[in-house]
mmCIF file of C-alpha atoms in Angstrom:
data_model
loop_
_atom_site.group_PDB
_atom_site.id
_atom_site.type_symbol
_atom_site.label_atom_id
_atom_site.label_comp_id
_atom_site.label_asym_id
_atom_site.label_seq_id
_atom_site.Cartn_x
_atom_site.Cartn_y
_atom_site.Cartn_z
ATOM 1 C CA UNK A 1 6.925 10.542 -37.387
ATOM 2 C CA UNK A 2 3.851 9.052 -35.023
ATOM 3 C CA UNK A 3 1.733 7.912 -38.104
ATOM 4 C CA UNK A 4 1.245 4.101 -36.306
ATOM 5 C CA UNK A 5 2.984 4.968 -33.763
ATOM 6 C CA UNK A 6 0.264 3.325 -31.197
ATOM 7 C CA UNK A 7 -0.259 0.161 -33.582
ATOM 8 C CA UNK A 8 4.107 -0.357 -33.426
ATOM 9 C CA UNK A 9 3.457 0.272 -29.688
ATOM 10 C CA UNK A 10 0.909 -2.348 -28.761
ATOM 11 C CA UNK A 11 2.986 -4.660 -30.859
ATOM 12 C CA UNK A 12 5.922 -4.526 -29.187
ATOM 13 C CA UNK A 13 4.283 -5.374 -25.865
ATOM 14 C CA UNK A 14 2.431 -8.094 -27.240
ATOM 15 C CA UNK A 15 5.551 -9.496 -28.759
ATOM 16 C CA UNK A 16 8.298 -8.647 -26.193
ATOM 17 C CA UNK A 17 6.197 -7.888 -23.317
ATOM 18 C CA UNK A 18 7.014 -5.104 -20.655
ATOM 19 C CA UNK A 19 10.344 -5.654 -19.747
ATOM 20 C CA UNK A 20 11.516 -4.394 -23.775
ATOM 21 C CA UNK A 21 9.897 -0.672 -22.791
ATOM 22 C CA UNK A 22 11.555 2.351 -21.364
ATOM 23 C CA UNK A 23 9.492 3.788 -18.108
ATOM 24 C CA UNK A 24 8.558 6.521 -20.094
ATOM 25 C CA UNK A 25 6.738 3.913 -22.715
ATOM 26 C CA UNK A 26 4.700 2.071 -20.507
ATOM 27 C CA UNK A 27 3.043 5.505 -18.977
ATOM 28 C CA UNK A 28 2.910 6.185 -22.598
ATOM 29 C CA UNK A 29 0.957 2.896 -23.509
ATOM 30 C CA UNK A 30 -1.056 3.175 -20.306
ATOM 31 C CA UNK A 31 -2.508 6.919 -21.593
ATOM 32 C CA UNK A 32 -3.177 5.396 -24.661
ATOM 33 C CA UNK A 33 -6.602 4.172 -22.993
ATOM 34 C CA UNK A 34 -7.053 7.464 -21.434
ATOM 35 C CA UNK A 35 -6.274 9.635 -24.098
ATOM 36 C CA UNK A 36 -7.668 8.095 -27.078
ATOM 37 C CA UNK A 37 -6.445 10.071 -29.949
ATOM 38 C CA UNK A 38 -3.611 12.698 -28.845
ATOM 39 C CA UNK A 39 -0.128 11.721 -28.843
ATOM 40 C CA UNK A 40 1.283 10.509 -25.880
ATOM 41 C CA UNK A 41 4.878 10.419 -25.475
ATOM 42 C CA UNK A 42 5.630 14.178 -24.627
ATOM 43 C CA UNK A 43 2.794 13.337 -21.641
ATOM 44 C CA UNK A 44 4.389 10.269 -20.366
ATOM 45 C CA UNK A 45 8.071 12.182 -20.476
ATOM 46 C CA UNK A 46 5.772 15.043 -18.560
ATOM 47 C CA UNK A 47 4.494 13.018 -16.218
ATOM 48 C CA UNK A 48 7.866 11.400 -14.699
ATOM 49 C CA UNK A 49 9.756 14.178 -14.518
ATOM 50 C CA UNK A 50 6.911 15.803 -12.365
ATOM 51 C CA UNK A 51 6.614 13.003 -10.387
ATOM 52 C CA UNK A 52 9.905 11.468 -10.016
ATOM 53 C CA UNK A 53 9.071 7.742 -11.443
ATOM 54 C CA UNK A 54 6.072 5.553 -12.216
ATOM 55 C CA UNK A 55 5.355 4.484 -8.638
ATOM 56 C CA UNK A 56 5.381 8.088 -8.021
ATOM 57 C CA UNK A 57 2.486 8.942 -10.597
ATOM 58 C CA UNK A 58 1.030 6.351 -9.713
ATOM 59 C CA UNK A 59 0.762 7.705 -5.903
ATOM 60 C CA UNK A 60 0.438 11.244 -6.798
ATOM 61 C CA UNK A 61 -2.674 12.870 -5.123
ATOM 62 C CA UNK A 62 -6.242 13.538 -7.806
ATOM 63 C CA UNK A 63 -5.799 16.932 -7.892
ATOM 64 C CA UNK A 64 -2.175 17.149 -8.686
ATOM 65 C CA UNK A 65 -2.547 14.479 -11.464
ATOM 66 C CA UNK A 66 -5.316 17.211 -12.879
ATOM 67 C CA UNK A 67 -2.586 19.705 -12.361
ATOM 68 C CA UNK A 68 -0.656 18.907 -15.152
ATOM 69 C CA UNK A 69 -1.307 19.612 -18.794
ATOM 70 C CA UNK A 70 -2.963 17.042 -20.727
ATOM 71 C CA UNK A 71 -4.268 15.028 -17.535
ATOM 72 C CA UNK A 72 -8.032 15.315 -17.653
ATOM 73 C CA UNK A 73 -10.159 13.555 -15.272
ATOM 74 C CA UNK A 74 -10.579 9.836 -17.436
ATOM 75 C CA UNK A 75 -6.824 10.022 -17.282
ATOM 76 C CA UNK A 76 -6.236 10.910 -13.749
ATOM 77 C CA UNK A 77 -9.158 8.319 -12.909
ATOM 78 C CA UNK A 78 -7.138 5.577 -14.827
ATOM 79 C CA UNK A 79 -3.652 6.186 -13.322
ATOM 80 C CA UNK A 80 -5.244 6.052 -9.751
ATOM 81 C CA UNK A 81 -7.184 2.954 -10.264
ATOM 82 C CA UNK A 82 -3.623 1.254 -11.281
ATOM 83 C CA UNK A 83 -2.030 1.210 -7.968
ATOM 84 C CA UNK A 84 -5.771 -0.174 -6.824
ATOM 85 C CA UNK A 85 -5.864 -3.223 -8.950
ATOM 86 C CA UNK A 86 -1.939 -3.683 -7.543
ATOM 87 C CA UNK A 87 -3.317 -4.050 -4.425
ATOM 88 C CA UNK A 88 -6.358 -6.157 -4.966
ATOM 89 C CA UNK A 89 -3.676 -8.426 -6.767
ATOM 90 C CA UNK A 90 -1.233 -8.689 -4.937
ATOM 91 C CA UNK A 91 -3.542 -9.598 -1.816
ATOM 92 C CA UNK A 92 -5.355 -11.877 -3.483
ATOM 93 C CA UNK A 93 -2.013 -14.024 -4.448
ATOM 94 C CA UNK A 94 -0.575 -14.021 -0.850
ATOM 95 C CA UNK A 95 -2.146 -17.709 0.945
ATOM 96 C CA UNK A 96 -2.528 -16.885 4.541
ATOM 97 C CA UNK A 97 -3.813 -20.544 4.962
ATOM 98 C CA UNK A 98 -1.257 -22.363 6.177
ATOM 99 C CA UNK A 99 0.175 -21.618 9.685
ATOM 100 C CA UNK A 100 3.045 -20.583 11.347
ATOM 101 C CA UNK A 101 4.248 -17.842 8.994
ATOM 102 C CA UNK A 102 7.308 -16.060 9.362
ATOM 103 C CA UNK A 103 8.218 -12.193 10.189
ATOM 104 C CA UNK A 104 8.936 -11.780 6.489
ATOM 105 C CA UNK A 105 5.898 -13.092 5.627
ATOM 106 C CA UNK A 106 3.484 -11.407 7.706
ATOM 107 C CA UNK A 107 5.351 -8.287 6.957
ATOM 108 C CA UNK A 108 5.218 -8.627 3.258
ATOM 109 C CA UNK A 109 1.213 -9.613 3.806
ATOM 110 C CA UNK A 110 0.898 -6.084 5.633
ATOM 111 C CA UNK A 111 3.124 -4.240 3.270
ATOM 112 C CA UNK A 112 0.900 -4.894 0.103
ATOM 113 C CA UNK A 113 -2.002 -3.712 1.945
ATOM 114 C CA UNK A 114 -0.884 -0.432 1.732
ATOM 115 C CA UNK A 115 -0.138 0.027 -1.850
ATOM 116 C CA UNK A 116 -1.215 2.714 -2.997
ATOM 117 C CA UNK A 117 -2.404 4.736 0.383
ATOM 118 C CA UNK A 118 -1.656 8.297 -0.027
ATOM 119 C CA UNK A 119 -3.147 8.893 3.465
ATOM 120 C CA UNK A 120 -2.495 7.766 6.295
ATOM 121 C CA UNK A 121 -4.528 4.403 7.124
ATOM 122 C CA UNK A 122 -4.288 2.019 10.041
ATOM 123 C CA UNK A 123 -4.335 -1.787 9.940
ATOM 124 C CA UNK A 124 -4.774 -4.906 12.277
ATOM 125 C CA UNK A 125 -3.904 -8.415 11.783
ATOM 126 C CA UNK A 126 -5.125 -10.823 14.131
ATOM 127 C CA UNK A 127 -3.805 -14.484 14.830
ATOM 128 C CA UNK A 128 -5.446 -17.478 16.638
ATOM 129 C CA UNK A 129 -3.595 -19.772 18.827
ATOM 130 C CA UNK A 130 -2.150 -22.039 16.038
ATOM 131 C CA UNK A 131 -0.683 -18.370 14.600
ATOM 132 C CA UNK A 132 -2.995 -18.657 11.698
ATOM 133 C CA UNK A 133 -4.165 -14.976 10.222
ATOM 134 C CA UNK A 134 -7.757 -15.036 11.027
ATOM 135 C CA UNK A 135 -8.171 -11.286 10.146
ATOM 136 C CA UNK A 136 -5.810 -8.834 8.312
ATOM 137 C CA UNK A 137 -7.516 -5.598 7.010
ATOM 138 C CA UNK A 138 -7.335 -1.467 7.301
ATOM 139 C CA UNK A 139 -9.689 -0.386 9.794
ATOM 140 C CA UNK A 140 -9.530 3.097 9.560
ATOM 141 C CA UNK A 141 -7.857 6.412 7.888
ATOM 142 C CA UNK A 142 -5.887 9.143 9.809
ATOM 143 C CA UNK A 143 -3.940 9.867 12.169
ATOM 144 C CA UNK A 144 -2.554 6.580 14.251
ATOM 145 C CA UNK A 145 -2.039 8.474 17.539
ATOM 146 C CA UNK A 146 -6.194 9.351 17.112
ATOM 147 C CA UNK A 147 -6.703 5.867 18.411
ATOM 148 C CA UNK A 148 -9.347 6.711 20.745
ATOM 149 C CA UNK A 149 -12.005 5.612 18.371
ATOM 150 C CA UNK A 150 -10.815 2.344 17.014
ATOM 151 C CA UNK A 151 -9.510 0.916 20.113
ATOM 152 C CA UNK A 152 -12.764 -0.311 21.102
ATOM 153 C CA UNK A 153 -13.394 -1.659 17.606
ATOM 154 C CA UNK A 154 -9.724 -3.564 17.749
ATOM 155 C CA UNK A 155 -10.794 -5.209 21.154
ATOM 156 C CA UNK A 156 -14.615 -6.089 19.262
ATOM 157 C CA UNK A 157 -12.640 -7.857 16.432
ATOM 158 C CA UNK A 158 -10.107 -9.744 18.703
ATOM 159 C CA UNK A 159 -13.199 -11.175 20.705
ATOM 160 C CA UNK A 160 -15.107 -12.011 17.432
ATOM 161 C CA UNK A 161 -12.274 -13.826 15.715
ATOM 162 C CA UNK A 162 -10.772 -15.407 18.942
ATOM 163 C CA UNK A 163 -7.409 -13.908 18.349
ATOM 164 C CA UNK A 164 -4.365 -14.433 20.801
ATOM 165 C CA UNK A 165 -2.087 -12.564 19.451
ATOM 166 C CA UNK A 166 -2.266 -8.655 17.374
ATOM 167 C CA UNK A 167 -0.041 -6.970 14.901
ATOM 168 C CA UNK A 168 -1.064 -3.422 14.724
ATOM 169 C CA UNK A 169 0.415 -1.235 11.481
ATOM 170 C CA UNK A 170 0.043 2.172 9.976
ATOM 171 C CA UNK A 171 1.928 4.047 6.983
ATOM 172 C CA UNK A 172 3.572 7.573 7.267
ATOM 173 C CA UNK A 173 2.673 9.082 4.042
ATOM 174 C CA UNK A 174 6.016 10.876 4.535
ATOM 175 C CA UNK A 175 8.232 8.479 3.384
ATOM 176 C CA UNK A 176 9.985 8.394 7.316
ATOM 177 C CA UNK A 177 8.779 5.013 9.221
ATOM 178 C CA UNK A 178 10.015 6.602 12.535
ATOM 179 C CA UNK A 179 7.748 6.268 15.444
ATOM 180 C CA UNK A 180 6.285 9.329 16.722
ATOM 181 C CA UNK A 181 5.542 10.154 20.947
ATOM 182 C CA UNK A 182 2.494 9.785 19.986
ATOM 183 C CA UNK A 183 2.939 6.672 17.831
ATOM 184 C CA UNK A 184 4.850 4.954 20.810
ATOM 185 C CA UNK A 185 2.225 6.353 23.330
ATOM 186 C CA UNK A 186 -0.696 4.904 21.396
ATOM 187 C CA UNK A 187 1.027 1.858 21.343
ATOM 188 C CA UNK A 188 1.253 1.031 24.722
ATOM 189 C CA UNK A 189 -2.473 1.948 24.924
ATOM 190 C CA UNK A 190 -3.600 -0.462 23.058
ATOM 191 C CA UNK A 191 -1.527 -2.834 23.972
ATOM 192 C CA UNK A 192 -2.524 -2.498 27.792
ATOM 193 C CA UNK A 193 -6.298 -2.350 26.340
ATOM 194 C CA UNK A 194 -6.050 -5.675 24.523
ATOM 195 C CA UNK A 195 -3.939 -7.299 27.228
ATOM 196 C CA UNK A 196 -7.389 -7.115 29.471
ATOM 197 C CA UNK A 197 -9.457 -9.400 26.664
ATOM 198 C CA UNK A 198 -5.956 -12.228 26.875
ATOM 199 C CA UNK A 199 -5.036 -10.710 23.338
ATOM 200 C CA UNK A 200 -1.047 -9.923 23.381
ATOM 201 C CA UNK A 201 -0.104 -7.251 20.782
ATOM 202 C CA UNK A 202 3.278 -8.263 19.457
ATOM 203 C CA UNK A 203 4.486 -6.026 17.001
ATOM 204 C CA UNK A 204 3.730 -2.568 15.480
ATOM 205 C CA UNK A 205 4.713 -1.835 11.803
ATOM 206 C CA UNK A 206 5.561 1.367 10.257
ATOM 207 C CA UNK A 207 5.391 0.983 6.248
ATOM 208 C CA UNK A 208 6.881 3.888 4.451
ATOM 209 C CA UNK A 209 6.516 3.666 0.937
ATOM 210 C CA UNK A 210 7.713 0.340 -0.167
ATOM 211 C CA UNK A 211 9.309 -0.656 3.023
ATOM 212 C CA UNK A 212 8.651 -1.361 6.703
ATOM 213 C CA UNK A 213 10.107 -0.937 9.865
ATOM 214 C CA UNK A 214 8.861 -3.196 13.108
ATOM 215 C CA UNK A 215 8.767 -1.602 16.081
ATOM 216 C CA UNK A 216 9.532 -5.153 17.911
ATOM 217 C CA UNK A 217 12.575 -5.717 16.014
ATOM 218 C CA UNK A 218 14.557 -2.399 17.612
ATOM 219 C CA UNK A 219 15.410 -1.230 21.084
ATOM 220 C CA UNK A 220 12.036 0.052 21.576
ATOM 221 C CA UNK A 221 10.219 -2.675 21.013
ATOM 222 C CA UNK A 222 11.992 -4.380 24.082
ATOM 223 C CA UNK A 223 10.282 -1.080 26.362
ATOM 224 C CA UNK A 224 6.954 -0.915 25.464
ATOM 225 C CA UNK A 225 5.759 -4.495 23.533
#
């Protein structure tokens, strides 16, 4: 019943592309490279049903992926570097060069830098006066409300890029983008911190899995930005 099964496989994508495959297909072509022999299917159908759906393979932690039967670590090493290369391409087709971009945009820019982060991660995005990004990237792992030792760093990057303006964002891992106490406390540290270097801090964003929440957009916001 498999004899070709791969060579039918391939050809299908090449000829119809991804959108003719079930989920369970694609995972199954993906293994293909990672499994080079074995067959595949009963490992894709594995595979979702542990996980939930491809995004959620995709996120799932090293040493669960090695958890599961079949998974060895050139398998596990492949699925993880696939939310990776999403990342690195989806940043690297978002132009940040013109100026004056909107909410959605800048929240879209800041959402795809966290595809893929399992942990928690924290991110700044700087502006100059004409609102232009002059600096977007994740500046450090763990815990937001342990801001003590990035602050200073934040306030460092704001003078070297001349920034007016600050956009400060971090993912909860849990899928919940409510603010913490400690999320709205650190917050209004930093905002008071970069307020003494003429940098205004204008939003925080709360990404939880493939969505955000801005703090500046709710009732809180109008308290404490």
């Amino acid at each position: 019943m498999h004899k070709g099964h791969r060579v039918r496989l391939k050809k299908k994508f090449l000829k119809n592309g991804a959108d003719s495959f079930e989920k369970h297909e694609l995972i199954e072509l993906l293994l293909f490279y990672g499994i080079p022999q074995k067959n595949t299917n009963e490992l894709a159908h594995t595979l979702i049903k542990t996980f939930g759906s491809i995004q959620g393979i995709f996120d799932a932690p090293m040493n669960r992926l090695l958890e599961v039967d079949g998974v060895g670590e050139s398998t596990a090493i492949l699925i993880k570097l696939i939310s990776k290369l999403c990342r690195i391409y989806m940043e690297k087709n978002i132009n940040t060069s013109h100026k004056n971009l909107t909410k959605e945009e800048i929240g879209e820019i800041i959402l795809h830098k966290f595809i893929g982060r399992i942990k928690e991660h924290v991110l700044i995005a700087l502006f100059d006066a004409k609102r232009n990004i002059v600096f977007c990237e994740i500046i450090s792992q763990g815990s937001f409300g342990s801001a003590g030792f990035y602050i200073r760093d934040i306030i460092e990057l704001s003078l070297k890029y001349n920034a007016t303006k600050a956009i400060i964002a971090h993912n909860h891992p849990s899928g919940i983008a409510l603010p913490s106490q400690e999320d709205i406390e650190t917050t209004i540290t930093l905002k008071n911190a970069l307020n003494l270097v003429g940098v205004r801090l204008v939003d925080h964003i709360i990404v939880a899995d493939d969505d955000y929440v801005s703090i500046a957009d709710s009732d809180l916001g109008k308290q404490i930005l």
